[in-house]
PDB file of C-alpha atoms and ligand atoms in Angstrom:
ATOM      1  CA  MET A  17    -136.024 -33.943 183.302  1.00 61.00           C
ATOM      2  CA  THR A  18    -138.989 -34.644 181.059  1.00 70.00           C
ATOM      3  CA  GLU A  19    -138.601 -34.525 177.283  1.00 77.00           C
ATOM      4  CA  PRO A  20    -140.496 -31.781 175.426  1.00 88.00           C
ATOM      5  CA  THR A  21    -143.631 -32.981 173.621  1.00 94.00           C
ATOM      6  CA  LYS A  22    -142.872 -34.096 170.098  1.00 98.00           C
ATOM      7  CA  PHE A  23    -145.050 -34.237 166.984  1.00 98.00           C
ATOM      8  CA  TRP A  24    -145.177 -37.239 164.667  1.00 98.00           C
ATOM      9  CA  ALA A  25    -146.932 -37.655 161.329  1.00 98.00           C
ATOM     10  CA  VAL A  26    -148.520 -40.951 160.290  1.00 99.00           C
ATOM     11  CA  VAL A  27    -149.515 -41.487 156.655  1.00 99.00           C
ATOM     12  CA  PRO A  28    -151.668 -44.467 155.649  1.00 98.00           C
ATOM     13  CA  ALA A  29    -150.600 -45.178 152.035  1.00 98.00           C
ATOM     14  CA  ALA A  30    -151.383 -48.871 151.679  1.00 98.00           C
ATOM     15  CA  GLY A  31    -154.718 -48.710 149.859  1.00 98.00           C
ATOM     16  CA  VAL A  32    -155.339 -50.075 146.363  1.00 97.00           C
ATOM     17  CA  GLY A  33    -157.445 -47.151 145.125  1.00 97.00           C
ATOM     18  CA  LYS A  34    -160.291 -49.247 143.787  1.00 98.00           C
ATOM     19  CA  ARG A  35    -162.639 -46.321 143.087  1.00 98.00           C
ATOM     20  CA  MET A  36    -159.906 -44.560 141.124  1.00 97.00           C
ATOM     21  CA  ASN A  37    -159.895 -47.417 138.620  1.00 96.00           C
ATOM     22  CA  ALA A  38    -156.303 -46.719 137.447  1.00 97.00           C
ATOM     23  CA  ASP A  39    -153.408 -49.012 136.480  1.00 97.00           C
ATOM     24  CA  ARG A  40    -151.743 -48.489 139.885  1.00 98.00           C
ATOM     25  CA  PRO A  41    -152.727 -47.365 143.400  1.00 98.00           C
ATOM     26  CA  LYS A  42    -153.802 -43.712 143.276  1.00 98.00           C
ATOM     27  CA  GLN A  43    -150.961 -42.558 145.570  1.00 98.00           C
ATOM     28  CA  TYR A  44    -148.566 -43.335 142.695  1.00 98.00           C
ATOM     29  CA  LEU A  45    -150.397 -41.414 139.961  1.00 98.00           C
ATOM     30  CA  GLN A  46    -148.586 -38.324 138.675  1.00 98.00           C
ATOM     31  CA  LEU A  47    -149.649 -34.919 139.967  1.00 98.00           C
ATOM     32  CA  ASN A  48    -147.701 -31.790 138.995  1.00 97.00           C
ATOM     33  CA  GLY A  49    -144.484 -33.654 138.220  1.00 97.00           C
ATOM     34  CA  LYS A  50    -144.456 -35.943 141.265  1.00 98.00           C
ATOM     35  CA  THR A  51    -146.505 -38.822 142.585  1.00 98.00           C
ATOM     36  CA  VAL A  52    -149.488 -38.008 144.800  1.00 98.00           C
ATOM     37  CA  LEU A  53    -147.688 -39.635 147.745  1.00 98.00           C
ATOM     38  CA  GLU A  54    -144.558 -37.494 147.243  1.00 98.00           C
ATOM     39  CA  GLN A  55    -146.678 -34.332 147.100  1.00 98.00           C
ATOM     40  CA  THR A  56    -148.380 -35.348 150.357  1.00 98.00           C
ATOM     41  CA  LEU A  57    -145.140 -36.231 152.166  1.00 98.00           C
ATOM     42  CA  LEU A  58    -143.472 -32.998 151.018  1.00 98.00           C
ATOM     43  CA  ARG A  59    -146.362 -30.994 152.519  1.00 98.00           C
ATOM     44  CA  LEU A  60    -145.776 -32.686 155.870  1.00 98.00           C
ATOM     45  CA  LEU A  61    -141.973 -32.414 155.772  1.00 98.00           C
ATOM     46  CA  GLN A  62    -142.163 -28.736 154.765  1.00 98.00           C
ATOM     47  CA  ALA A  63    -144.176 -27.948 157.905  1.00 97.00           C
ATOM     48  CA  GLU A  64    -140.945 -28.535 159.872  1.00 97.00           C
ATOM     49  CA  VAL A  65    -142.734 -29.713 163.015  1.00 98.00           C
ATOM     50  CA  PHE A  66    -142.505 -33.499 162.799  1.00 98.00           C
ATOM     51  CA  SER A  67    -139.756 -35.604 164.372  1.00 98.00           C
ATOM     52  CA  ALA A  68    -140.533 -38.232 161.734  1.00 98.00           C
ATOM     53  CA  VAL A  69    -143.210 -39.231 159.227  1.00 98.00           C
ATOM     54  CA  SER A  70    -144.247 -42.890 159.531  1.00 98.00           C
ATOM     55  CA  VAL A  71    -145.691 -44.169 156.241  1.00 98.00           C
ATOM     56  CA  ALA A  72    -147.704 -47.405 155.946  1.00 98.00           C
ATOM     57  CA  ILE A  73    -146.939 -49.122 152.640  1.00 98.00           C
ATOM     58  CA  SER A  74    -148.429 -52.337 151.261  1.00 98.00           C
ATOM     59  CA  VAL A  75    -145.952 -55.237 151.427  1.00 96.00           C
ATOM     60  CA  GLU A  76    -146.615 -55.892 147.738  1.00 91.00           C
ATOM     61  CA  ASP A  77    -145.877 -52.307 146.706  1.00 97.00           C
ATOM     62  CA  PRO A  78    -143.135 -52.118 144.035  1.00 98.00           C
ATOM     63  CA  TYR A  79    -143.322 -48.325 143.628  1.00 98.00           C
ATOM     64  CA  TRP A  80    -142.326 -47.070 147.081  1.00 98.00           C
ATOM     65  CA  PRO A  81    -138.665 -48.269 147.125  1.00 97.00           C
ATOM     66  CA  GLU A  82    -138.125 -46.354 143.857  1.00 97.00           C
ATOM     67  CA  LEU A  83    -139.008 -42.984 145.401  1.00 98.00           C
ATOM     68  CA  PRO A  84    -136.136 -40.865 146.791  1.00 98.00           C
ATOM     69  CA  LEU A  85    -138.299 -39.941 149.798  1.00 98.00           C
ATOM     70  CA  ALA A  86    -138.345 -43.607 150.888  1.00 98.00           C
ATOM     71  CA  SER A  87    -134.796 -43.131 152.173  1.00 98.00           C
ATOM     72  CA  HIS A  88    -135.322 -39.614 153.606  1.00 98.00           C
ATOM     73  CA  ALA A  89    -133.837 -39.323 157.124  1.00 98.00           C
ATOM     74  CA  LYS A  90    -137.224 -38.336 158.602  1.00 98.00           C
ATOM     75  CA  VAL A  91    -139.297 -40.974 156.810  1.00 98.00           C
ATOM     76  CA  VAL A  92    -140.044 -44.333 158.489  1.00 98.00           C
ATOM     77  CA  THR A  93    -141.614 -47.199 156.495  1.00 98.00           C
ATOM     78  CA  ALA A  94    -144.178 -49.526 158.097  1.00 98.00           C
ATOM     79  CA  ALA A  95    -146.140 -52.448 156.658  1.00 98.00           C
ATOM     80  CA  GLY A  96    -149.685 -51.635 155.598  1.00 98.00           C
ATOM     81  CA  GLY A  97    -152.681 -53.587 156.900  1.00 97.00           C
ATOM     82  CA  LYS A  98    -156.010 -54.883 155.657  1.00 96.00           C
ATOM     83  CA  GLU A  99    -158.034 -51.768 156.501  1.00 97.00           C
ATOM     84  CA  ARG A 100    -156.935 -48.152 156.835  1.00 97.00           C
ATOM     85  CA  ALA A 101    -157.078 -48.418 160.647  1.00 97.00           C
ATOM     86  CA  ASP A 102    -154.737 -51.453 160.538  1.00 98.00           C
ATOM     87  CA  SER A 103    -152.264 -49.460 158.454  1.00 98.00           C
ATOM     88  CA  VAL A 104    -152.372 -46.544 160.897  1.00 98.00           C
ATOM     89  CA  LEU A 105    -151.814 -48.866 163.864  1.00 98.00           C
ATOM     90  CA  SER A 106    -148.846 -50.477 162.103  1.00 98.00           C
ATOM     91  CA  ALA A 107    -147.314 -47.053 161.399  1.00 98.00           C
ATOM     92  CA  LEU A 108    -147.784 -46.114 165.058  1.00 98.00           C
ATOM     93  CA  LYS A 109    -146.063 -49.311 166.194  1.00 98.00           C
ATOM     94  CA  ALA A 110    -143.107 -48.545 163.903  1.00 98.00           C
ATOM     95  CA  ILE A 111    -142.262 -45.489 166.049  1.00 98.00           C
ATOM     96  CA  ARG A 112    -143.079 -47.038 169.450  1.00 98.00           C
ATOM     97  CA  ASP A 113    -139.425 -46.915 170.609  1.00 98.00           C
ATOM     98  CA  VAL A 114    -139.043 -43.215 169.872  1.00 98.00           C
ATOM     99  CA  ALA A 115    -142.509 -41.758 170.537  1.00 98.00           C
ATOM    100  CA  ALA A 116    -143.798 -41.037 174.059  1.00 97.00           C
ATOM    101  CA  ASP A 117    -147.437 -41.693 174.996  1.00 98.00           C
ATOM    102  CA  SER A 118    -147.947 -37.958 175.538  1.00 97.00           C
ATOM    103  CA  ASP A 119    -146.525 -36.947 172.144  1.00 98.00           C
ATOM    104  CA  TRP A 120    -148.958 -35.708 169.480  1.00 98.00           C
ATOM    105  CA  VAL A 121    -149.575 -37.704 166.308  1.00 98.00           C
ATOM    106  CA  LEU A 122    -151.134 -36.205 163.164  1.00 98.00           C
ATOM    107  CA  VAL A 123    -152.596 -38.914 160.912  1.00 99.00           C
ATOM    108  CA  HIS A 124    -152.966 -37.759 157.312  1.00 98.00           C
ATOM    109  CA  ASP A 125    -154.254 -39.642 154.236  1.00 98.00           C
ATOM    110  CA  ALA A 126    -151.700 -40.183 151.471  1.00 98.00           C
ATOM    111  CA  ALA A 127    -154.556 -39.338 149.092  1.00 98.00           C
ATOM    112  CA  ARG A 128    -154.802 -35.706 150.332  1.00 98.00           C
ATOM    113  CA  PRO A 129    -151.902 -33.963 148.583  1.00 98.00           C
ATOM    114  CA  CYS A 130    -153.328 -30.427 148.768  1.00 98.00           C
ATOM    115  CA  LEU A 131    -152.954 -30.014 152.545  1.00 98.00           C
ATOM    116  CA  THR A 132    -151.392 -26.620 153.301  1.00 98.00           C
ATOM    117  CA  THR A 133    -148.731 -25.830 155.888  1.00 97.00           C
ATOM    118  CA  ASP A 134    -151.191 -23.241 157.239  1.00 98.00           C
ATOM    119  CA  ASP A 135    -153.794 -25.937 157.972  1.00 98.00           C
ATOM    120  CA  ILE A 136    -151.194 -28.125 159.710  1.00 98.00           C
ATOM    121  CA  HIS A 137    -150.209 -25.242 161.958  1.00 98.00           C
ATOM    122  CA  LEU A 138    -153.834 -24.213 162.517  1.00 98.00           C
ATOM    123  CA  LEU A 139    -154.727 -27.720 163.718  1.00 98.00           C
ATOM    124  CA  ILE A 140    -151.692 -27.921 166.000  1.00 98.00           C
ATOM    125  CA  ASN A 141    -152.108 -24.418 167.444  1.00 98.00           C
ATOM    126  CA  SER A 142    -155.838 -24.958 168.042  1.00 98.00           C
ATOM    127  CA  LEU A 143    -155.452 -28.291 169.854  1.00 98.00           C
ATOM    128  CA  VAL A 144    -152.029 -28.386 171.466  1.00 97.00           C
ATOM    129  CA  ASP A 145    -153.532 -27.528 174.877  1.00 96.00           C
ATOM    130  CA  ASP A 146    -156.614 -29.735 174.383  1.00 97.00           C
ATOM    131  CA  GLU A 147    -157.205 -32.777 176.548  1.00 94.00           C
ATOM    132  CA  VAL A 148    -158.265 -35.115 173.716  1.00 97.00           C
ATOM    133  CA  GLY A 149    -157.261 -33.677 170.327  1.00 98.00           C
ATOM    134  CA  GLY A 150    -159.327 -33.471 167.170  1.00 98.00           C
ATOM    135  CA  ILE A 151    -159.572 -33.199 163.424  1.00 98.00           C
ATOM    136  CA  LEU A 152    -159.756 -30.819 160.491  1.00 98.00           C
ATOM    137  CA  ALA A 153    -163.352 -30.708 159.277  1.00 98.00           C
ATOM    138  CA  LEU A 154    -165.597 -28.880 156.831  1.00 97.00           C
ATOM    139  CA  ALA A 155    -169.124 -27.625 157.332  1.00 94.00           C
ATOM    140  CA  SER A 156    -171.649 -29.191 155.002  1.00 89.00           C
ATOM    141  CA  HIS A 157    -173.064 -26.636 152.528  1.00 88.00           C
ATOM    142  CA  ASP A 158    -175.589 -28.865 150.785  1.00 91.00           C
ATOM    143  CA  THR A 159    -178.975 -29.592 152.304  1.00 93.00           C
ATOM    144  CA  LEU A 160    -178.800 -33.166 153.604  1.00 93.00           C
ATOM    145  CA  LYS A 161    -181.579 -35.734 153.220  1.00 96.00           C
ATOM    146  CA  ASN A 162    -182.304 -38.879 155.176  1.00 95.00           C
ATOM    147  CA  VAL A 163    -183.249 -41.363 152.444  1.00 97.00           C
ATOM    148  CA  GLN A 164    -184.638 -44.895 152.426  1.00 97.00           C
ATOM    149  CA  GLY A 165    -184.739 -46.527 149.002  1.00 96.00           C
ATOM    150  CA  ARG A 166    -185.461 -43.445 146.867  1.00 96.00           C
ATOM    151  CA  SER A 167    -187.805 -41.786 149.342  1.00 98.00           C
ATOM    152  CA  ILE A 168    -186.841 -38.828 151.493  1.00 98.00           C
ATOM    153  CA  LEU A 169    -187.801 -39.428 155.117  1.00 97.00           C
ATOM    154  CA  GLY A 170    -186.622 -36.062 156.304  1.00 96.00           C
ATOM    155  CA  THR A 171    -184.064 -33.284 156.207  1.00 95.00           C
ATOM    156  CA  LEU A 172    -181.118 -33.317 158.589  1.00 93.00           C
ATOM    157  CA  ASP A 173    -180.203 -30.335 160.719  1.00 91.00           C
ATOM    158  CA  ARG A 174    -177.109 -29.310 158.782  1.00 89.00           C
ATOM    159  CA  SER A 175    -175.761 -27.075 161.548  1.00 88.00           C
ATOM    160  CA  HIS A 176    -174.646 -30.200 163.435  1.00 89.00           C
ATOM    161  CA  ILE A 177    -173.080 -31.992 160.461  1.00 93.00           C
ATOM    162  CA  TRP A 178    -169.393 -31.710 159.620  1.00 95.00           C
ATOM    163  CA  ARG A 179    -167.278 -33.640 157.095  1.00 96.00           C
ATOM    164  CA  ALA A 180    -164.203 -35.237 158.641  1.00 98.00           C
ATOM    165  CA  LEU A 181    -160.896 -34.506 156.890  1.00 98.00           C
ATOM    166  CA  THR A 182    -157.324 -35.265 157.857  1.00 98.00           C
ATOM    167  CA  PRO A 183    -154.956 -34.588 159.552  1.00 98.00           C
ATOM    168  CA  GLN A 184    -156.477 -35.999 162.745  1.00 98.00           C
ATOM    169  CA  MET A 185    -154.453 -35.178 165.855  1.00 98.00           C
ATOM    170  CA  PHE A 186    -154.321 -37.293 169.009  1.00 98.00           C
ATOM    171  CA  ARG A 187    -151.824 -38.240 171.716  1.00 98.00           C
ATOM    172  CA  TYR A 188    -149.723 -41.247 170.745  1.00 98.00           C
ATOM    173  CA  GLY A 189    -150.730 -43.459 173.697  1.00 98.00           C
ATOM    174  CA  ARG A 190    -154.436 -42.701 173.541  1.00 98.00           C
ATOM    175  CA  LEU A 191    -154.638 -43.176 169.779  1.00 98.00           C
ATOM    176  CA  LYS A 192    -152.754 -46.460 169.816  1.00 98.00           C
ATOM    177  CA  SER A 193    -154.911 -47.965 172.557  1.00 98.00           C
ATOM    178  CA  ALA A 194    -158.126 -46.700 170.908  1.00 98.00           C
ATOM    179  CA  LEU A 195    -157.150 -48.333 167.596  1.00 98.00           C
ATOM    180  CA  GLU A 196    -156.138 -51.545 169.360  1.00 98.00           C
ATOM    181  CA  ALA A 197    -159.513 -51.664 171.132  1.00 97.00           C
ATOM    182  CA  ALA A 198    -161.294 -51.104 167.791  1.00 97.00           C
ATOM    183  CA  GLU A 199    -159.339 -53.694 165.784  1.00 94.00           C
ATOM    184  CA  GLY A 200    -161.587 -55.477 163.275  1.00 93.00           C
ATOM    185  CA  ASN A 201    -164.427 -52.972 163.703  1.00 94.00           C
ATOM    186  CA  LEU A 202    -165.247 -51.757 160.181  1.00 93.00           C
ATOM    187  CA  ALA A 203    -167.195 -48.779 161.530  1.00 93.00           C
ATOM    188  CA  VAL A 204    -163.876 -47.208 162.480  1.00 95.00           C
ATOM    189  CA  THR A 205    -163.111 -45.290 159.286  1.00 95.00           C
ATOM    190  CA  ASP A 206    -161.051 -42.560 160.912  1.00 97.00           C
ATOM    191  CA  GLU A 207    -159.007 -42.033 164.070  1.00 98.00           C
ATOM    192  CA  ALA A 208    -161.647 -39.844 165.696  1.00 98.00           C
ATOM    193  CA  SER A 209    -164.246 -42.632 165.565  1.00 98.00           C
ATOM    194  CA  ALA A 210    -161.880 -44.949 167.476  1.00 98.00           C
ATOM    195  CA  VAL A 211    -161.344 -42.273 170.134  1.00 98.00           C
ATOM    196  CA  GLU A 212    -165.113 -41.588 170.273  1.00 98.00           C
ATOM    197  CA  MET A 213    -165.748 -45.285 170.991  1.00 97.00           C
ATOM    198  CA  GLN A 214    -163.528 -44.932 174.048  1.00 97.00           C
ATOM    199  CA  GLY A 215    -165.731 -42.078 175.251  1.00 97.00           C
ATOM    200  CA  GLY A 216    -163.511 -39.254 174.031  1.00 97.00           C
ATOM    201  CA  GLN A 217    -164.948 -36.100 172.443  1.00 98.00           C
ATOM    202  CA  PRO A 218    -162.517 -34.903 169.784  1.00 98.00           C
ATOM    203  CA  LYS A 219    -162.767 -31.271 168.642  1.00 98.00           C
ATOM    204  CA  ILE A 220    -163.236 -30.032 165.111  1.00 98.00           C
ATOM    205  CA  VAL A 221    -161.101 -27.306 163.577  1.00 98.00           C
ATOM    206  CA  GLU A 222    -162.433 -25.780 160.366  1.00 98.00           C
ATOM    207  CA  GLY A 223    -160.063 -26.638 157.532  1.00 98.00           C
ATOM    208  CA  ARG A 224    -159.686 -25.463 153.941  1.00 98.00           C
ATOM    209  CA  PRO A 225    -162.036 -26.859 151.277  1.00 97.00           C
ATOM    210  CA  ASP A 226    -159.124 -27.517 148.912  1.00 98.00           C
ATOM    211  CA  ASN A 227    -157.870 -30.328 151.203  1.00 98.00           C
ATOM    212  CA  ILE A 228    -159.665 -32.907 149.059  1.00 98.00           C
ATOM    213  CA  LYS A 229    -159.181 -36.667 149.100  1.00 98.00           C
ATOM    214  CA  ILE A 230    -158.405 -38.059 145.665  1.00 98.00           C
ATOM    215  CA  THR A 231    -161.039 -40.786 145.370  1.00 98.00           C
ATOM    216  CA  ARG A 232    -162.415 -40.857 141.823  1.00 98.00           C
ATOM    217  CA  PRO A 233    -160.733 -40.150 138.448  1.00 97.00           C
ATOM    218  CA  GLU A 234    -162.081 -36.585 138.184  1.00 97.00           C
ATOM    219  CA  ASP A 235    -160.444 -35.658 141.520  1.00 98.00           C
ATOM    220  CA  LEU A 236    -156.935 -35.731 140.039  1.00 98.00           C
ATOM    221  CA  ALA A 237    -157.602 -32.732 137.754  1.00 97.00           C
ATOM    222  CA  LEU A 238    -159.206 -30.910 140.672  1.00 98.00           C
ATOM    223  CA  ALA A 239    -156.153 -31.554 142.874  1.00 98.00           C
ATOM    224  CA  GLN A 240    -153.910 -30.255 140.090  1.00 98.00           C
ATOM    225  CA  PHE A 241    -156.020 -27.094 139.867  1.00 98.00           C
ATOM    226  CA  TYR A 242    -155.830 -26.531 143.648  1.00 98.00           C
ATOM    227  CA  LEU A 243    -152.050 -27.064 143.780  1.00 98.00           C
ATOM    228  CA  GLU A 244    -151.614 -24.495 141.002  1.00 97.00           C
ATOM    229  CA  GLN A 245    -153.908 -22.028 142.802  1.00 96.00           C
ATOM    230  CA  GLN A 246    -152.063 -22.351 146.130  1.00 94.00           C
TER     231      GLN A 246
HETATM  232  N1  CTP B  29    -155.262 -46.974 153.225  1.00 87.60           N
HETATM  233  C1  CTP B  29    -154.279 -47.737 153.877  1.00 87.60           C
HETATM  234  N2  CTP B  29    -154.487 -49.052 154.110  1.00 87.60           N
HETATM  235  C2  CTP B  29    -155.623 -49.661 153.709  1.00 87.60           C
HETATM  236  C3  CTP B  29    -156.630 -48.910 153.051  1.00 87.60           C
HETATM  237  C4  CTP B  29    -156.433 -47.557 152.827  1.00 87.60           C
HETATM  238  O1  CTP B  29    -153.235 -47.196 154.238  1.00 87.60           O
HETATM  239  N3  CTP B  29    -155.776 -50.968 153.936  1.00 87.60           N
HETATM  240  C5  CTP B  29    -155.023 -45.542 152.959  1.00 87.60           C
HETATM  241  C6  CTP B  29    -155.095 -45.159 151.485  1.00 87.60           C
HETATM  242  O2  CTP B  29    -153.842 -45.435 150.842  1.00 87.60           O
HETATM  243  C7  CTP B  29    -155.450 -43.695 151.524  1.00 87.60           C
HETATM  244  C8  CTP B  29    -156.205 -43.530 152.844  1.00 87.60           C
HETATM  245  O3  CTP B  29    -156.001 -44.745 153.571  1.00 87.60           O
HETATM  246  O4  CTP B  29    -154.317 -42.849 151.559  1.00 87.60           O
HETATM  247  C9  CTP B  29    -157.679 -43.230 152.620  1.00 87.60           C
HETATM  248  O5  CTP B  29    -158.328 -44.362 152.056  1.00 87.60           O
HETATM  249  P1  CTP B  29    -159.105 -44.385 150.668  1.00 87.60           P
HETATM  250  O6  CTP B  29    -159.256 -43.007 150.137  1.00 87.60           O
HETATM  251  O7  CTP B  29    -160.309 -45.224 150.835  1.00 87.60           O
HETATM  252  O8  CTP B  29    -158.031 -45.116 149.696  1.00 87.60           O
HETATM  253  P2  CTP B  29    -158.136 -46.568 149.049  1.00 87.60           P
HETATM  254  O9  CTP B  29    -158.623 -47.539 150.064  1.00 87.60           O
HETATM  255  O10 CTP B  29    -156.830 -46.835 148.406  1.00 87.60           O
HETATM  256  O11 CTP B  29    -159.227 -46.344 147.900  1.00 87.60           O
HETATM  257  P3  CTP B  29    -160.541 -47.260 147.615  1.00 87.60           P
HETATM  258  O12 CTP B  29    -161.342 -47.240 148.891  1.00 87.60           O
HETATM  259  O13 CTP B  29    -161.225 -46.568 146.470  1.00 87.60           O
HETATM  260  O14 CTP B  29    -160.028 -48.625 147.255  1.00 87.60           O
HETATM  261 MG1   MG B  30    -160.614 -47.341 150.934  1.00 87.60          MG
END
């Protein structure tokens, strides 16, 4: 008898948050009474679809062991890596004994605490029968310019341009081998780009614009506003 397909969440949380310019990595800044990382993990756990959430944490991180969620029954801790893709691969390896190659994995940035349960379910329901998988994405509303120096060389056809968000959903086996094949390649800034390099064509699913990535100081107040609105 074959096991039913499971869903796993992978959360890269081993960055230093350089652009945030704070006294600690941005995933440990306070947001509505909890750290950003706790808000993000709670969103995933509350979706009630994941067998476990594998979180990549820097080996020098003193904050993680202090969080109650670090010892949650469904939370697995993995060692973070040099680049985001290394952290994701490490978190995938941490569940290798329990995940099947055909299981689905949703990779979600620790720095995106405003993800809704609705968007998680929308992504899963849209792609669960897909061959490859895909990502939440947003259409680009601004007119986009191709610039060299300070000179505009042309205007891009916006109808073909989408902004990649997370979660990004792929089969465990395919994602792991795509990331292994792309190891050390700095052009791989998300999971989809690793799968694309293997010839795959991930799908996009239109997500909510409030699923922002906290990157710069002003984003924290925006995230707080969105959480209060939701
Ligand atoms: N990340 C990670 N391992 C790394 C680098 C990044 O797990 N070696 C994670 C971050 O913790 C974050 C997500 O990947 O949740 C998205 O990366 P980004 O927004 O760039 O976060 P940082 O790298 O921490 O920020 P910065 O680039 O400003 O230093
Ligand atoms: Mg970074």
